[in-house]
Coordinates of C-alpha atoms and ligand atoms in Angstrom, one line a residue:
M1 CA 79.6 -89.2 -65.4
T2 CA 80.7 -91.0 -62.3
K3 CA 84.1 -92.8 -62.5
F4 CA 85.2 -95.9 -60.7
Y5 CA 88.8 -97.0 -60.5
V6 CA 89.5 -100.3 -58.8
T7 CA 92.7 -102.2 -58.3
S8 CA 93.7 -105.6 -57.1
P9 CA 97.1 -106.0 -55.4
I10 CA 99.8 -106.9 -57.9
Y11 CA 100.8 -110.4 -57.2
Y12 CA 104.2 -111.8 -56.5
V13 CA 105.5 -114.1 -59.3
N14 CA 107.5 -116.2 -57.0
D15 CA 105.0 -119.0 -57.4
V16 CA 102.0 -119.9 -59.6
P17 CA 98.7 -118.2 -58.8
H18 CA 96.7 -119.5 -55.7
I19 CA 93.2 -119.1 -54.5
G20 CA 93.9 -116.0 -52.4
H21 CA 94.9 -114.2 -55.6
A22 CA 91.8 -115.5 -57.4
Y23 CA 89.6 -114.3 -54.5
T24 CA 90.8 -110.7 -54.6
T25 CA 90.7 -110.6 -58.3
I26 CA 87.2 -112.0 -58.7
A27 CA 85.9 -109.4 -56.2
A28 CA 87.6 -106.6 -58.1
D29 CA 86.1 -107.9 -61.3
T30 CA 82.6 -108.2 -59.8
L31 CA 82.8 -104.6 -58.7
A32 CA 84.2 -103.4 -62.0
R33 CA 81.5 -105.2 -63.9
Y34 CA 78.8 -103.8 -61.7
H35 CA 80.1 -100.2 -62.3
R36 CA 80.3 -100.7 -66.0
L37 CA 76.8 -102.1 -66.0
K38 CA 75.5 -99.0 -64.3
G39 CA 77.3 -96.8 -66.8
D40 CA 80.2 -95.5 -64.7
A41 CA 83.5 -94.8 -66.5
T42 CA 85.3 -97.8 -65.1
Y43 CA 88.9 -98.9 -64.9
F44 CA 90.1 -102.1 -63.4
L45 CA 93.8 -102.7 -62.9
T46 CA 95.6 -105.9 -61.9
G47 CA 99.1 -107.1 -62.5
T48 CA 102.2 -108.7 -61.1
D49 CA 104.9 -107.6 -58.6
E50 CA 108.1 -108.9 -60.1
H51 CA 111.1 -107.4 -58.3
G52 CA 112.8 -108.4 -55.1
Q53 CA 115.1 -111.1 -53.8
N54 CA 112.4 -113.7 -53.5
I55 CA 111.7 -113.6 -57.2
A56 CA 115.3 -113.7 -58.2
R57 CA 115.7 -116.7 -56.0
A58 CA 112.7 -118.4 -57.4
A59 CA 114.1 -118.0 -60.9
D60 CA 117.4 -119.5 -59.8
R61 CA 115.6 -122.4 -58.3
H62 CA 113.9 -123.1 -61.6
G63 CA 117.2 -122.7 -63.5
E64 CA 115.7 -119.8 -65.6
T65 CA 116.8 -116.3 -66.1
V66 CA 114.7 -113.9 -64.1
E67 CA 113.3 -112.4 -67.3
D68 CA 112.2 -115.8 -68.6
Y69 CA 110.9 -116.8 -65.3
T70 CA 108.8 -113.7 -64.6
D71 CA 107.4 -113.9 -68.2
R72 CA 106.4 -117.4 -67.6
I73 CA 104.6 -116.8 -64.3
A74 CA 103.0 -113.6 -65.4
A75 CA 101.5 -115.5 -68.3
K76 CA 100.1 -118.0 -65.8
F77 CA 98.3 -115.2 -64.0
K78 CA 96.9 -113.9 -67.3
A79 CA 95.7 -117.4 -68.2
L80 CA 93.9 -117.9 -64.9
W81 CA 92.3 -114.5 -65.3
S82 CA 91.0 -115.4 -68.7
Q83 CA 89.8 -118.7 -67.4
L84 CA 87.9 -116.9 -64.6
D85 CA 86.5 -114.3 -67.0
I86 CA 88.3 -111.4 -65.4
S87 CA 87.7 -108.2 -67.4
Y88 CA 90.7 -106.2 -66.4
D89 CA 91.4 -103.0 -68.4
D90 CA 95.1 -103.2 -67.8
F91 CA 97.6 -105.6 -66.4
I92 CA 100.8 -104.0 -65.2
R93 CA 104.1 -105.7 -64.6
T94 CA 106.6 -103.9 -62.5
T95 CA 109.4 -104.9 -64.9
E96 CA 107.8 -102.9 -67.7
P97 CA 109.5 -99.7 -68.8
R98 CA 106.3 -97.7 -68.3
H99 CA 106.2 -98.8 -64.7
I100 CA 109.9 -98.1 -64.1
E101 CA 109.6 -94.7 -65.7
G102 CA 106.6 -93.8 -63.5
A103 CA 108.2 -95.2 -60.4
L104 CA 111.2 -93.0 -61.0
K105 CA 109.1 -89.9 -61.4
F106 CA 107.4 -90.8 -58.1
W107 CA 110.8 -91.3 -56.5
E108 CA 111.9 -87.8 -57.6
K109 CA 108.8 -86.3 -56.1
L110 CA 109.5 -88.1 -52.9
L111 CA 113.1 -86.8 -52.8
A112 CA 111.8 -83.3 -53.5
S113 CA 109.3 -83.4 -50.6
G114 CA 112.1 -83.0 -48.0
D115 CA 110.9 -86.1 -46.2
V116 CA 113.5 -88.4 -47.5
Y117 CA 116.9 -88.6 -45.8
R118 CA 119.8 -90.9 -45.6
D119 CA 120.6 -93.0 -42.6
T120 CA 121.9 -96.3 -41.5
Y121 CA 119.5 -99.1 -41.1
A122 CA 120.1 -101.9 -38.7
G123 CA 117.4 -104.4 -38.1
W124 CA 116.1 -107.9 -38.3
Y125 CA 115.3 -108.6 -41.9
C126 CA 113.3 -111.5 -43.3
Q127 CA 114.2 -112.0 -47.0
F128 CA 111.0 -114.0 -47.6
C129 CA 108.8 -111.1 -46.3
E130 CA 111.2 -108.5 -47.7
A131 CA 110.5 -106.7 -44.5
F132 CA 112.3 -105.6 -41.4
Y133 CA 111.0 -106.6 -38.0
D134 CA 111.3 -105.2 -34.5
E135 CA 112.9 -107.5 -32.1
S136 CA 109.6 -107.7 -30.2
E137 CA 107.8 -108.9 -33.3
L138 CA 110.1 -111.9 -33.9
L139 CA 109.3 -115.4 -32.6
P140 CA 111.6 -117.2 -30.2
G141 CA 114.9 -118.0 -32.0
N142 CA 114.6 -114.8 -34.0
L143 CA 112.2 -116.4 -36.5
D144 CA 110.0 -114.1 -38.6
P145 CA 106.3 -114.2 -37.6
V146 CA 105.1 -115.0 -41.1
H147 CA 107.4 -117.6 -42.6
K148 CA 108.9 -118.7 -39.3
R149 CA 112.4 -118.7 -40.8
P150 CA 115.4 -117.1 -39.2
A151 CA 115.6 -113.4 -39.7
E152 CA 119.0 -111.9 -40.4
W153 CA 120.6 -108.9 -38.7
V154 CA 121.3 -106.4 -41.5
E155 CA 123.1 -103.0 -41.4
E156 CA 123.3 -100.8 -44.4
S157 CA 123.0 -97.2 -45.6
N158 CA 119.5 -96.5 -47.0
Y159 CA 117.2 -93.8 -48.0
F160 CA 114.5 -93.3 -45.4
F161 CA 111.0 -91.9 -45.6
R162 CA 109.9 -89.7 -42.8
L163 CA 106.6 -91.4 -42.1
S164 CA 106.5 -90.0 -38.6
A165 CA 105.9 -86.6 -40.1
Y166 CA 102.5 -87.9 -41.3
Q167 CA 101.2 -89.2 -38.0
T168 CA 98.7 -86.4 -37.4
R169 CA 97.4 -86.3 -41.0
L170 CA 97.0 -90.1 -41.2
Q171 CA 95.3 -90.2 -37.8
H172 CA 92.9 -87.6 -38.9
L173 CA 92.2 -89.4 -42.2
I174 CA 91.6 -92.8 -40.5
E175 CA 89.7 -91.5 -37.5
N176 CA 87.3 -89.3 -39.5
T177 CA 86.7 -90.8 -42.8
G178 CA 85.8 -94.2 -44.3
F179 CA 89.3 -94.5 -45.9
V180 CA 89.9 -97.9 -44.3
Q181 CA 87.2 -100.5 -44.6
P182 CA 85.8 -102.6 -43.0
E183 CA 85.6 -101.3 -39.4
T184 CA 87.7 -104.1 -37.9
R185 CA 90.6 -103.1 -40.1
R186 CA 90.1 -99.4 -39.4
R187 CA 90.5 -100.2 -35.7
E188 CA 93.5 -102.3 -36.4
I189 CA 95.2 -99.5 -38.2
L190 CA 94.3 -97.0 -35.5
G191 CA 96.0 -99.4 -33.1
V192 CA 99.2 -99.2 -35.2
L193 CA 98.9 -95.4 -35.3
R194 CA 98.5 -95.2 -31.5
Q195 CA 101.9 -96.8 -31.1
G196 CA 103.4 -94.0 -33.1
L197 CA 104.7 -94.2 -36.7
R198 CA 108.3 -94.7 -37.3
D199 CA 110.2 -93.8 -40.5
F200 CA 111.0 -96.6 -42.8
S201 CA 113.8 -97.3 -45.3
I202 CA 112.8 -97.1 -48.9
S203 CA 115.9 -98.4 -50.6
R204 CA 118.0 -101.6 -50.3
Q205 CA 121.6 -102.2 -50.8
H206 CA 121.7 -105.9 -50.5
V207 CA 119.0 -106.6 -53.1
R208 CA 120.0 -106.8 -56.8
W209 CA 116.7 -107.4 -58.6
G210 CA 114.9 -104.1 -58.4
I211 CA 114.6 -100.6 -59.9
P212 CA 118.1 -99.0 -59.5
I213 CA 118.1 -95.7 -57.6
P214 CA 119.3 -92.9 -59.8
G215 CA 122.8 -91.8 -58.8
S216 CA 123.3 -94.7 -56.5
P217 CA 124.2 -97.7 -58.6
D218 CA 124.4 -100.2 -55.7
E219 CA 120.9 -99.5 -54.5
V220 CA 117.4 -100.4 -55.6
F221 CA 113.9 -99.4 -54.6
Y222 CA 112.4 -101.0 -51.6
V223 CA 110.1 -103.5 -53.2
W224 CA 107.0 -102.1 -51.6
V225 CA 107.7 -98.5 -52.8
D226 CA 108.2 -100.0 -56.3
A227 CA 105.0 -102.1 -56.0
L228 CA 102.6 -99.5 -54.5
S229 CA 103.4 -97.0 -57.2
N230 CA 101.9 -99.4 -59.8
Y231 CA 98.5 -98.0 -59.0
I232 CA 99.5 -94.7 -60.7
T233 CA 102.2 -95.8 -63.1
A234 CA 99.7 -98.0 -64.9
L235 CA 97.7 -94.8 -65.6
D236 CA 100.8 -93.4 -67.3
Y237 CA 101.7 -91.2 -64.4
A238 CA 105.1 -90.8 -66.0
H239 CA 103.6 -88.6 -68.6
D240 CA 101.0 -86.8 -66.5
S241 CA 98.4 -88.4 -68.8
E242 CA 94.7 -87.8 -69.2
L243 CA 94.2 -91.3 -67.9
Y244 CA 95.8 -90.5 -64.7
H245 CA 93.8 -87.3 -64.2
K246 CA 90.6 -89.1 -65.2
F247 CA 90.9 -92.1 -62.9
W248 CA 93.2 -91.4 -60.0
P249 CA 92.4 -91.6 -57.0
G250 CA 91.0 -95.1 -56.9
N251 CA 89.9 -97.9 -54.6
H252 CA 92.2 -100.6 -53.5
L253 CA 91.0 -104.1 -52.7
V254 CA 93.6 -106.0 -50.7
G255 CA 93.9 -108.9 -48.3
K256 CA 94.1 -108.0 -44.6
D257 CA 97.8 -108.9 -44.5
I258 CA 98.9 -105.9 -46.5
I259 CA 96.8 -103.1 -45.0
R260 CA 99.7 -101.3 -43.3
F261 CA 101.4 -100.7 -46.6
H262 CA 98.1 -99.6 -48.2
C263 CA 96.6 -97.6 -45.4
L264 CA 99.7 -95.9 -44.0
Y265 CA 102.8 -96.0 -46.2
W266 CA 101.0 -95.4 -49.5
P267 CA 98.8 -92.4 -48.5
A268 CA 101.8 -90.8 -46.7
M269 CA 104.0 -91.2 -49.7
L270 CA 101.3 -89.8 -51.9
M271 CA 100.9 -86.8 -49.6
A272 CA 104.7 -86.2 -49.7
A273 CA 104.7 -86.4 -53.5
G274 CA 101.7 -84.0 -53.7
E275 CA 99.4 -86.5 -55.3
P276 CA 95.8 -87.3 -54.2
I277 CA 95.4 -90.2 -51.8
P278 CA 93.3 -93.2 -52.6
E279 CA 89.5 -93.0 -52.1
Q280 CA 89.3 -96.2 -50.1
V281 CA 91.2 -99.3 -49.1
F282 CA 89.0 -102.3 -48.5
A283 CA 90.5 -105.3 -46.9
H284 CA 89.0 -108.8 -47.2
G285 CA 89.6 -111.7 -44.9
Y286 CA 91.6 -114.9 -45.2
I287 CA 90.4 -118.2 -46.5
T288 CA 91.1 -121.4 -44.7
K289 CA 90.3 -124.9 -46.0
D290 CA 88.7 -127.5 -43.8
G291 CA 89.4 -125.3 -40.8
E292 CA 93.2 -125.2 -41.5
K293 CA 95.4 -122.5 -42.9
L294 CA 96.2 -122.8 -46.6
S295 CA 99.7 -124.1 -47.0
K296 CA 101.6 -125.6 -49.9
T297 CA 103.8 -127.5 -47.5
T298 CA 101.0 -129.3 -45.8
G299 CA 99.2 -129.7 -49.1
N300 CA 96.1 -127.9 -47.8
I301 CA 95.4 -125.9 -50.9
I302 CA 92.5 -125.0 -53.2
D303 CA 93.8 -125.0 -56.8
P304 CA 92.0 -122.2 -58.6
V305 CA 92.9 -123.7 -62.0
A306 CA 91.5 -127.2 -61.2
L307 CA 88.5 -125.8 -59.5
T308 CA 87.6 -123.6 -62.5
E309 CA 88.2 -126.5 -64.9
E310 CA 85.8 -128.7 -63.0
W311 CA 83.0 -126.2 -62.4
G312 CA 83.4 -123.4 -64.9
A313 CA 84.2 -119.8 -64.0
D314 CA 80.7 -118.7 -62.9
P315 CA 80.0 -121.1 -60.1
V316 CA 83.5 -120.5 -58.7
R317 CA 82.9 -116.7 -58.9
Y318 CA 79.5 -117.2 -57.3
F319 CA 80.7 -119.3 -54.4
F320 CA 83.6 -117.0 -53.5
M321 CA 81.5 -113.9 -53.7
K322 CA 78.8 -115.5 -51.5
Q323 CA 81.2 -115.6 -48.5
P324 CA 81.2 -112.6 -46.2
F325 CA 83.6 -110.2 -47.8
G326 CA 85.8 -108.6 -45.2
S327 CA 85.7 -111.6 -42.8
D328 CA 87.7 -114.7 -42.6
W329 CA 85.9 -117.8 -43.8
N330 CA 86.4 -121.5 -44.3
Y331 CA 86.2 -123.3 -47.6
T332 CA 85.0 -126.9 -47.9
D333 CA 84.2 -128.9 -51.0
E334 CA 80.9 -129.9 -49.4
A335 CA 79.9 -126.3 -49.0
F336 CA 80.8 -125.6 -52.6
I337 CA 78.8 -128.5 -53.9
R338 CA 75.9 -127.6 -51.7
A339 CA 75.8 -124.0 -52.8
Y340 CA 76.0 -125.1 -56.4
N341 CA 73.2 -127.6 -56.2
A342 CA 70.9 -125.6 -53.9
D343 CA 71.3 -122.0 -55.0
L344 CA 72.2 -122.4 -58.7
A345 CA 70.8 -125.7 -59.9
D346 CA 67.7 -126.1 -57.7
Q347 CA 66.7 -122.5 -57.1
L348 CA 67.8 -120.4 -60.1
G349 CA 68.1 -123.1 -62.7
N350 CA 64.7 -124.5 -61.8
L351 CA 63.0 -121.2 -61.8
L352 CA 64.2 -120.6 -65.4
N353 CA 63.2 -124.1 -66.5
R354 CA 59.8 -123.9 -65.0
T355 CA 59.1 -120.5 -66.5
V356 CA 60.4 -121.2 -69.9
S357 CA 58.6 -124.5 -70.2
M358 CA 55.3 -122.9 -69.1
V359 CA 55.6 -120.0 -71.6
M360 CA 56.3 -122.7 -74.3
R361 CA 53.4 -124.8 -73.3
Y362 CA 50.8 -122.2 -72.7
Y363 CA 51.8 -119.5 -75.1
A364 CA 53.9 -121.2 -77.7
G365 CA 56.9 -119.3 -76.4
Q366 CA 55.6 -115.9 -76.8
V367 CA 55.6 -114.0 -73.5
P368 CA 52.1 -112.6 -72.9
A369 CA 51.4 -109.0 -71.8
P370 CA 50.2 -109.0 -68.2
G371 CA 46.5 -109.1 -67.7
L372 CA 44.6 -109.3 -64.4
E373 CA 46.4 -108.4 -61.2
E374 CA 45.9 -109.9 -57.7
P375 CA 47.4 -109.1 -54.3
V376 CA 49.8 -112.1 -54.5
D377 CA 51.6 -110.3 -57.4
T378 CA 52.5 -107.4 -55.1
V379 CA 54.5 -109.7 -52.9
L380 CA 56.7 -110.6 -55.8
V381 CA 56.8 -107.2 -57.4
D382 CA 57.8 -105.6 -54.1
V383 CA 60.7 -107.9 -53.7
A384 CA 61.8 -107.2 -57.3
R385 CA 61.5 -103.5 -56.9
G386 CA 63.3 -103.5 -53.6
L387 CA 66.3 -105.2 -55.1
R388 CA 67.7 -102.1 -56.7
L389 CA 68.4 -100.2 -53.5
Q390 CA 69.7 -103.3 -51.8
V391 CA 72.1 -104.3 -54.6
D392 CA 73.3 -100.7 -55.0
H393 CA 74.0 -100.4 -51.3
A394 CA 75.8 -103.7 -51.1
M395 CA 78.0 -103.0 -54.1
E396 CA 78.8 -99.4 -52.9
H397 CA 79.9 -101.0 -49.6
F398 CA 82.0 -103.7 -51.1
A399 CA 79.6 -106.4 -50.0
P400 CA 78.9 -108.6 -52.9
H401 CA 77.7 -111.3 -50.5
E402 CA 74.9 -109.0 -49.5
A403 CA 74.0 -108.4 -53.1
I404 CA 73.8 -112.1 -53.6
G405 CA 71.6 -112.5 -50.5
A406 CA 69.2 -109.9 -51.9
I407 CA 69.1 -111.4 -55.4
W408 CA 68.4 -114.8 -54.0
E409 CA 65.4 -113.4 -52.1
L410 CA 63.9 -112.6 -55.4
V411 CA 64.8 -116.0 -56.8
S412 CA 63.0 -117.7 -53.9
A413 CA 60.1 -115.2 -54.0
A414 CA 59.6 -116.1 -57.7
N415 CA 59.7 -119.8 -57.0
K416 CA 57.2 -119.3 -54.2
Y417 CA 55.0 -117.3 -56.5
V418 CA 54.8 -120.3 -58.9
D419 CA 53.7 -122.5 -56.0
D420 CA 51.2 -119.9 -54.8
T421 CA 49.6 -119.0 -58.1
E422 CA 49.6 -122.6 -59.6
P423 CA 49.8 -121.6 -63.2
W424 CA 49.0 -125.2 -64.3
N425 CA 45.5 -124.8 -62.7
L426 CA 45.0 -121.5 -64.4
A427 CA 45.9 -123.1 -67.7
K428 CA 43.2 -125.7 -67.1
A429 CA 40.7 -123.1 -66.0
R430 CA 41.2 -120.9 -69.0
K431 CA 39.7 -123.6 -71.2
E432 CA 36.3 -123.0 -69.4
A433 CA 33.7 -121.1 -71.4
G434 CA 32.7 -117.6 -70.4
E435 CA 34.0 -115.1 -67.9
A436 CA 35.7 -117.7 -65.7
G437 CA 37.9 -118.9 -68.6
K438 CA 38.7 -115.3 -69.6
Q439 CA 39.7 -114.4 -66.1
A440 CA 41.9 -117.4 -65.7
D441 CA 43.6 -116.6 -69.0
A442 CA 44.3 -113.0 -67.9
R443 CA 45.7 -114.3 -64.6
L444 CA 48.0 -116.8 -66.3
A445 CA 49.3 -114.0 -68.6
T446 CA 50.2 -111.9 -65.5
V447 CA 51.8 -114.7 -63.7
L448 CA 54.0 -115.7 -66.6
Y449 CA 54.9 -112.2 -67.4
N450 CA 55.9 -111.5 -63.8
L451 CA 58.1 -114.6 -63.8
V452 CA 59.9 -113.7 -67.0
E453 CA 60.3 -110.1 -65.8
S454 CA 61.8 -111.3 -62.5
L455 CA 64.2 -113.5 -64.4
R456 CA 65.2 -110.5 -66.5
L457 CA 66.0 -108.5 -63.3
I458 CA 67.9 -111.5 -61.9
A459 CA 69.9 -111.7 -65.0
I460 CA 70.8 -108.0 -64.8
Y461 CA 71.9 -108.3 -61.2
I462 CA 73.9 -111.5 -61.5
S463 CA 75.7 -110.4 -64.6
P464 CA 78.7 -108.9 -62.7
L465 CA 78.9 -112.1 -60.8
M466 CA 78.3 -114.7 -63.4
P467 CA 78.6 -113.0 -66.8
T468 CA 78.3 -116.1 -68.9
K469 CA 75.3 -117.6 -67.1
A470 CA 73.6 -114.2 -67.2
R471 CA 74.0 -114.2 -70.9
G472 CA 72.7 -117.8 -71.1
L473 CA 69.7 -116.6 -69.1
T474 CA 68.9 -113.6 -71.2
E475 CA 69.3 -115.6 -74.4
Q476 CA 66.6 -118.0 -73.2
L477 CA 64.5 -115.0 -72.4
G478 CA 65.0 -113.7 -75.9
I479 CA 66.7 -110.4 -74.9
T480 CA 70.1 -108.9 -74.5
L481 CA 71.6 -106.7 -71.7
D482 CA 73.7 -104.6 -74.0
N483 CA 71.7 -101.4 -73.7
H484 CA 73.3 -99.9 -70.6
D485 CA 72.7 -96.3 -71.5
D486 CA 69.9 -95.9 -69.0
W487 CA 70.6 -98.0 -65.9
E488 CA 67.6 -96.8 -63.9
H489 CA 65.3 -97.4 -66.8
M490 CA 66.7 -100.7 -67.6
R491 CA 66.0 -102.1 -64.2
Q492 CA 62.4 -100.8 -63.7
F493 CA 59.9 -103.6 -63.1
G494 CA 57.9 -104.1 -66.3
G495 CA 60.8 -103.6 -68.7
Y496 CA 60.5 -106.9 -70.4
P497 CA 59.0 -106.4 -73.9
A498 CA 55.8 -108.5 -73.9
G499 CA 55.3 -110.4 -77.1
S500 CA 59.0 -111.4 -77.3
Q501 CA 59.8 -114.9 -78.2
I502 CA 61.7 -117.0 -75.6
K503 CA 64.3 -119.5 -76.8
P504 CA 64.6 -122.6 -74.5
G505 CA 68.2 -123.6 -74.2
A506 CA 70.6 -125.9 -72.4
V507 CA 70.1 -126.4 -68.6
L508 CA 71.9 -123.5 -67.0
F509 CA 73.3 -125.4 -64.0
P510 CA 73.2 -129.1 -64.5
K511 CA 72.9 -130.8 -61.1
K512 CA 76.1 -132.5 -59.8
D513 CA 76.7 -135.2 -57.2
Ligands
MSP1 N1 102.9 -108.2 -54.0 C1 102.2 -107.9 -52.8 C2 101.1 -106.9 -53.0 C3 101.6 -105.6 -53.6 S1 100.3 -104.5 -53.9 C4 101.0 -103.1 -54.3 C5 101.6 -109.2 -52.3 N2 101.4 -110.2 -53.2 S2 100.9 -111.7 -52.9 O1 101.1 -112.4 -54.1 O2 101.4 -112.2 -51.7 O3 99.3 -111.7 -52.9 C6 98.6 -110.9 -52.2 C7 97.1 -111.1 -52.1 O4 96.7 -112.5 -51.9 C8 96.8 -110.4 -50.9 O5 95.7 -109.6 -51.1 C9 96.5 -111.5 -49.9 O6 95.7 -111.1 -48.9 C10 95.9 -112.6 -50.8 N3 95.9 -113.8 -50.1 C11 97.0 -114.6 -49.9 N4 96.6 -115.7 -49.1 C12 95.3 -115.6 -48.8 C13 94.3 -116.4 -48.2 N5 94.6 -117.6 -47.6 N6 93.0 -116.0 -48.2 C14 92.7 -114.8 -48.9 N7 93.5 -114.1 -49.5 C15 94.9 -114.3 -49.4 O7 101.2 -109.3 -51.2

């Protein structure tokens, strides 16, 4: 059996969840649901990154203990994930004992590698990024390039990881394999490699809120070492568990801002620890709104909670997954409403309505077995049959937007098929006596069967994207999608059991202004 392990980043709890978090998590969920549907042993991990100065400071600001504060914000992430129908298998928090235990085991392995040494670190440190910068990376006035706040000059004794020793191996990995996706990000990482890798410090003395380093009471893990190890600690790495051996290595979905950590630091540390490196790191792009960067200070935000309350989880999931994954893209309310009305209400919703009402009217709701075939059927059936390869390819390549494109080709082909075959005329003609009436009846049966069958396939393929709407659709078709044991069989054209009774239900996507 094929296995699929997918992770989202673990999110900082220094603020409530925002749309960027929702975006990565929806994508990971869509992939996880697709792999479950096809019968792969699937594991989907998300969670929260709870250590570091920023988080201690945020708790202070709210007048809460850091424990209460992190509990409260972690709960907000969980609430949003349930609102968005996120089917994670595990949610890890870096403050949990199981994580700390696993991270300590990882730490011991790093120490044992011989690639950790003690040195003095001096550099420009941004407490908001929890990162050191080269002088050349700072903006005028020694401002950090991300938050544009003054960086501090910090000197302290730290543990260092000898990243430079992994230069050749990382170069080989990134040049010769599909480890980093998409291609733009691979090139970016190759650019970083070309400049030569430098060792980095993996402990902090001036940070209090973190995992204490054994034998060095005044020092904690560098937050990124702590955080990255979540991908294995959640699999009970601490106890060398079956879960770990079954699912590791996995696939990391991340935003483009955190690829250095995932594509360089993380695999190198895993190599040092003697553990397998990830299968792939896929980086998606950044969302802007109305052409501007998202920013709480300017108020240019997309609130995932409000958006989901207004539209429901599925349309939100659909819209975000429709955007080119891997590229930057711009959000506007107009585009959202347009996609909802055009793709969901007009195209898909309407196809279902038309089909269901015709089966009701012409066959009292009982889907007929196909009768006479004509060339026009082939056009539709070919599109439907072609879908399987297209969707598989798209999903294997982390391109849910391409899967959507392919699925909607079938939706439009089916709508066009209604217009081309004019079932209402066939219904009239079948009342005629003799051969002509019989022929029209056999044609009508084929047309309606093909429409119902197309909708069944559409329901299968949209189910990872819009699980609730897919269920609504299959309920109206009088079937369930629960039988996943034979994925290839389940999606063969002709799988709809003729003679089944359809059950007209509520409008799937009520049109909105
Ligand atoms: N805690 C680290 C990740 C550790 S993983 C071992 C972190 N957390 S974060 O809370 O800042 O959220 C990170 C995710 O949100 C990233 O994948 C990032 O790319 C994503 N986004 C933040 N703003 C975004 C946009 N404007 N658009 C799309 N995604 C963005 O980094």
